[in-house]
Amino acid sequence: MDDETRPGQVHLTDLIHRARGGRPIPTAVAHPCDHHAVRAACDAAETGLIRPILVGPMARVRDAAEAEGVDISAFETVDAPYSEASAAAAVAAVRSGQAEMLMKGSLHTDELLTAALDPALGLRTKRRLSHVYLMDVPLYSKLLLITDAAVNIAPALEEKRDIVQNSIDLAHAIGIALPNVAILSALETVTPRLPSTLDAAALCKMADRGQISGGRLDGPLAFDNAVNLAAAADKGIVSPVAGAADILVVPDLEAGNMLAKQLTFLAGAEAAGVVLGARVPVVLTSRADSDAARLASCAVAVLLARFRAAAPAVGAS
């Protein structure tokens, strides 16, 4: 569906435009040793979003840049012999203040996050790290944030509290003042037979008690009731969140991963992604991402970095 059929819709391209024009954020790009990673760093630099600091085995990085036909001669570089060393050096660049964001190159996600989570040398805060997909879905009236589909496999209640708060903070950073947060399950009623419904009810009560702030929570809600007002009405659900969710909090990583990929490959959604809860935003890109998706992920992280600089995030150590 084109933009004309969705008046007022905020798209990922709007976030890219919004992120342009400010100070480019110094960004440590860990192990950009293939054409996808080098192209992503160059595109983000050319758009004015980031100032890349390329961290990795520089002979391989230059070979990748030459093969892709891009010029990296103006970028700062840090030589590191292999992927784990690249991750550690990129994290060290953030800790030293040389970089203000972290970006995944062609190494594995767990290699980068292992370095970021190192108790002594990493980027931990009081918050649990979590991932948020921002989905631009043609059939939905606004951006849809999905969490967590990439980092936390089977989060417990306290971890879900951080996942929810991280996503609310991101929503604020992209301009959603009071996001509607739907805690998903397979049912709309609370039952001990389905633990995700108990977690949903507890999270809503935690919001009532101020343990989660800045958003409007409801759950448990099934997916259809969270995004479709008619489906919610058919079930007799009266809620300002039902049918109007900004954020979908999934029960576990498997559910979130399947949901995000279904929206991408069957509903034509574009997706950006960022990891929250660390000292700085962490951009995770995938080989399957389009160039536009990689650029949007950088733009979201830049908006978050600038938002934090203006008002430091609660939970930062």
XYZ file of C-alpha atoms in Angstrom:
317
model
C 0.000 0.000 0.000
C 1.422 3.372 -0.964
C 1.769 6.396 1.291
C -1.265 8.173 -0.227
C -3.596 5.532 1.209
C -2.245 6.074 4.701
C -2.447 9.809 5.421
C -0.525 10.811 8.512
C 1.332 7.504 8.638
C 4.892 7.729 9.960
C 7.249 5.598 7.899
C 10.803 4.436 8.444
C 11.835 6.875 5.702
C 10.456 9.685 7.864
C 12.777 8.620 10.674
C 15.718 8.711 8.270
C 14.806 12.256 7.226
C 14.374 13.263 10.859
C 17.804 11.894 11.772
C 19.526 13.809 8.990
C 20.921 17.258 9.526
C 22.247 16.873 13.040
C 25.714 15.976 14.180
C 26.825 12.624 12.724
C 27.255 10.179 15.601
C 30.723 8.575 15.921
C 29.986 4.867 15.511
C 32.254 1.870 16.042
C 31.471 -0.603 13.242
C 32.627 -4.027 14.411
C 34.250 -6.271 11.782
C 32.867 -4.816 8.514
C 34.488 -7.495 6.375
C 31.836 -8.107 3.717
C 30.127 -5.909 1.155
C 26.875 -5.696 3.166
C 28.595 -4.245 6.239
C 30.880 -1.876 4.337
C 27.985 -0.597 2.220
C 25.825 -0.033 5.335
C 28.547 2.051 6.999
C 29.172 4.088 3.843
C 25.482 4.708 3.173
C 24.925 5.891 6.752
C 27.953 8.181 6.509
C 26.887 9.618 3.137
C 23.418 10.288 4.564
C 25.007 12.251 7.419
C 23.847 9.879 10.155
C 27.132 8.512 11.473
C 30.883 9.042 11.414
C 32.146 5.468 11.033
C 35.076 4.067 12.930
C 35.874 0.803 11.145
C 37.171 -1.848 13.545
C 38.563 -5.090 12.165
C 41.306 -6.711 10.082
C 41.916 -3.761 7.827
C 43.259 -5.728 4.869
C 39.963 -7.629 4.692
C 37.930 -4.462 5.261
C 39.706 -2.675 2.412
C 39.239 -5.703 0.140
C 35.505 -5.665 0.884
C 35.312 -1.931 0.198
C 37.205 -2.288 -3.079
C 34.950 -5.150 -4.182
C 31.872 -3.046 -3.357
C 33.311 0.022 -5.089
C 33.135 2.330 -2.060
C 35.745 4.705 -0.688
C 36.598 4.287 3.009
C 39.809 6.311 2.955
C 38.299 9.153 5.017
C 37.086 6.889 7.830
C 38.905 6.288 11.086
C 40.130 2.711 11.488
C 41.159 0.398 14.297
C 43.015 -2.756 13.291
C 41.872 -5.978 14.988
C 42.917 -9.444 13.836
C 39.673 -11.466 14.075
C 35.981 -11.118 14.863
C 36.072 -11.488 18.659
C 38.942 -9.000 18.843
C 36.982 -6.641 16.575
C 33.996 -6.808 18.930
C 36.173 -6.131 21.982
C 37.970 -3.223 20.285
C 34.687 -1.694 19.104
C 33.287 -1.862 22.633
C 36.521 -0.351 23.956
C 36.103 2.557 21.518
C 32.701 3.239 23.081
C 34.002 2.979 26.643
C 36.822 5.425 25.868
C 34.405 7.971 24.394
C 35.809 7.635 20.882
C 32.456 6.228 19.694
C 28.900 6.951 20.816
C 27.173 4.051 19.046
C 28.003 0.439 18.262
C 27.171 -1.211 14.936
C 27.361 -4.861 13.930
C 29.406 -5.675 10.869
C 29.878 -9.176 9.437
C 30.537 -10.963 12.720
C 27.961 -13.063 14.566
C 25.508 -11.227 16.815
C 26.513 -13.276 19.862
C 30.165 -12.259 19.380
C 29.257 -8.582 19.508
C 26.832 -8.918 22.421
C 29.282 -11.071 24.404
C 31.767 -8.198 24.258
C 29.070 -5.656 25.084
C 27.965 -7.697 28.103
C 31.414 -8.330 29.532
C 31.071 -7.577 33.270
C 34.344 -5.655 33.466
C 34.920 -4.275 29.964
C 31.462 -4.146 28.416
C 28.593 -1.679 28.168
C 26.222 -2.984 30.825
C 23.768 -0.779 32.694
C 21.160 -1.644 35.299
C 18.822 -2.571 32.440
C 18.544 -5.876 30.646
C 19.610 -5.669 27.009
C 16.730 -6.176 24.573
C 15.997 -5.790 20.890
C 13.189 -3.877 19.208
C 12.039 -4.219 15.624
C 10.340 -1.163 14.150
C 7.988 -2.493 11.484
C 6.546 -0.351 8.707
C 3.567 -2.567 7.816
C 1.529 -1.563 4.722
C -1.802 -2.620 6.261
C -1.288 -0.979 9.663
C -1.923 2.671 10.419
C 1.368 3.413 12.174
C 4.811 2.059 12.959
C 4.690 -1.128 15.003
C 7.412 -1.908 17.535
C 7.969 -5.599 18.330
C 10.063 -6.804 21.260
C 11.994 -9.008 21.956
C 12.676 -11.051 18.837
C 16.478 -11.235 18.834
C 18.179 -11.195 22.250
C 16.187 -12.676 25.173
C 15.146 -16.268 24.499
C 12.676 -16.947 27.307
C 12.585 -13.859 29.532
C 11.263 -14.050 33.083
C 8.933 -11.418 34.506
C 11.648 -9.088 35.782
C 13.438 -9.290 32.436
C 10.167 -8.522 30.643
C 9.845 -5.413 32.780
C 13.129 -4.122 31.329
C 12.114 -5.204 27.812
C 8.904 -3.189 28.114
C 10.632 -0.125 29.583
C 13.338 -0.198 26.909
C 10.709 -0.235 24.176
C 8.789 2.643 25.768
C 11.984 4.692 25.954
C 12.599 4.048 22.251
C 9.037 5.073 21.421
C 9.628 8.376 23.224
C 12.858 8.890 21.254
C 11.043 8.594 17.913
C 8.255 10.923 18.991
C 5.514 8.712 20.478
C 4.685 10.526 23.706
C 2.442 7.874 25.295
C 2.811 4.564 23.451
C 0.136 1.883 23.640
C 1.829 -1.310 24.824
C 0.077 -4.627 24.145
C 1.366 -7.604 26.113
C 0.695 -10.539 23.785
C -0.453 -14.050 24.512
C -2.774 -16.565 22.832
C -5.690 -15.569 25.086
C -7.242 -12.383 26.431
C -8.033 -13.879 29.819
C -5.642 -14.675 32.651
C -5.131 -18.375 33.283
C -2.421 -20.281 35.181
C -2.357 -22.811 32.347
C -0.717 -20.191 30.110
C 2.119 -18.467 32.005
C 2.382 -15.622 29.488
C -1.069 -14.435 30.585
C 0.134 -14.232 34.189
C 3.185 -12.234 33.102
C 0.956 -9.896 31.107
C -1.306 -9.240 34.074
C 1.693 -8.686 36.351
C 3.325 -6.254 33.924
C 0.132 -4.208 33.739
C -0.011 -4.042 37.532
C 3.675 -3.068 37.652
C 2.788 -0.150 35.381
C -0.034 0.801 37.753
C 2.484 0.853 40.604
C 5.063 2.935 38.730
C 7.554 0.112 38.138
C 7.064 0.723 34.408
C 6.492 4.296 33.254
C 5.805 6.347 30.168
C 3.404 3.997 28.386
C -0.167 2.698 28.485
C -0.167 -1.075 29.048
C -2.826 -3.729 28.543
C -2.739 -7.498 28.394
C -2.985 -10.280 27.909
C -4.116 -9.525 24.375
C -4.060 -11.820 21.359
C -2.386 -10.388 18.287
C -5.641 -9.692 16.440
C -7.102 -7.803 19.387
C -3.939 -5.726 19.750
C -3.946 -4.450 16.170
C -7.579 -4.658 15.010
C -10.329 -2.684 16.708
C -13.129 -4.795 15.220
C -11.539 -8.001 16.502
C -11.284 -6.472 19.969
C -14.911 -5.333 19.851
C -16.044 -8.821 18.830
C -14.415 -10.131 22.006
C -15.964 -7.393 24.134
C -12.574 -5.920 25.004
C -12.791 -2.301 26.119
C -9.293 -0.825 26.174
C -7.479 2.200 24.721
C -4.662 -0.174 23.703
C -6.749 -2.787 21.879
C -6.751 -2.197 18.142
C -4.264 0.671 18.475
C -1.018 -0.869 19.733
C 2.268 0.933 19.154
C 4.333 -1.761 20.883
C 3.820 -5.522 20.856
C 5.560 -7.375 23.673
C 5.862 -11.047 22.721
C 6.059 -13.958 25.201
C 9.456 -15.194 23.977
C 12.039 -14.881 21.235
C 10.535 -17.621 19.053
C 7.144 -15.926 18.916
C 8.697 -12.534 18.218
C 11.052 -13.804 15.551
C 8.249 -15.581 13.702
C 5.938 -12.572 13.962
C 8.527 -10.123 12.646
C 9.532 -12.368 9.753
C 5.922 -13.094 8.823
C 5.224 -9.373 8.643
C 8.346 -8.893 6.514
C 7.952 -11.748 4.050
C 4.168 -12.132 3.865
C 2.883 -8.617 4.588
C 5.589 -6.618 2.811
C 6.777 -4.830 5.940
C 10.092 -2.982 6.130
C 11.949 -3.445 9.400
C 14.606 -1.585 11.348
C 16.177 -2.912 14.522
C 18.153 -1.690 17.506
C 19.398 -3.140 20.800
C 18.581 -1.144 23.932
C 19.679 -1.280 27.536
C 23.409 -0.775 26.945
C 25.325 2.446 27.516
C 24.834 3.297 23.847
C 22.447 2.139 21.111
C 23.580 -1.005 19.296
C 22.682 -1.386 15.618
C 22.113 -4.996 14.562
C 21.873 -5.605 10.851
C 21.424 -8.837 8.936
C 22.583 -10.061 5.533
C 18.878 -10.435 4.688
C 18.214 -6.731 5.354
C 17.704 -4.374 2.452
C 19.940 -1.313 2.130
C 16.963 0.807 3.195
C 16.424 -1.316 6.309
C 20.074 -0.990 7.331
C 19.914 2.768 6.879
C 16.675 2.947 8.877
C 18.271 0.965 11.720
C 21.103 3.498 11.861
C 18.620 6.369 11.801
C 16.641 4.926 14.722
C 19.819 4.456 16.741
C 20.907 8.031 15.955
C 17.562 9.423 17.126
C 17.895 7.397 20.322
C 21.470 8.562 20.913
C 20.444 12.201 20.500
C 17.407 11.721 22.737
C 19.583 10.226 25.461
C 22.096 13.052 25.135
C 19.293 15.542 25.694
C 17.796 13.578 28.598
C 19.972 10.703 29.892
C 18.095 7.409 30.113
C 17.035 6.119 33.497
C 19.032 3.002 34.322
C 22.314 4.123 32.790
C 25.238 3.499 35.060
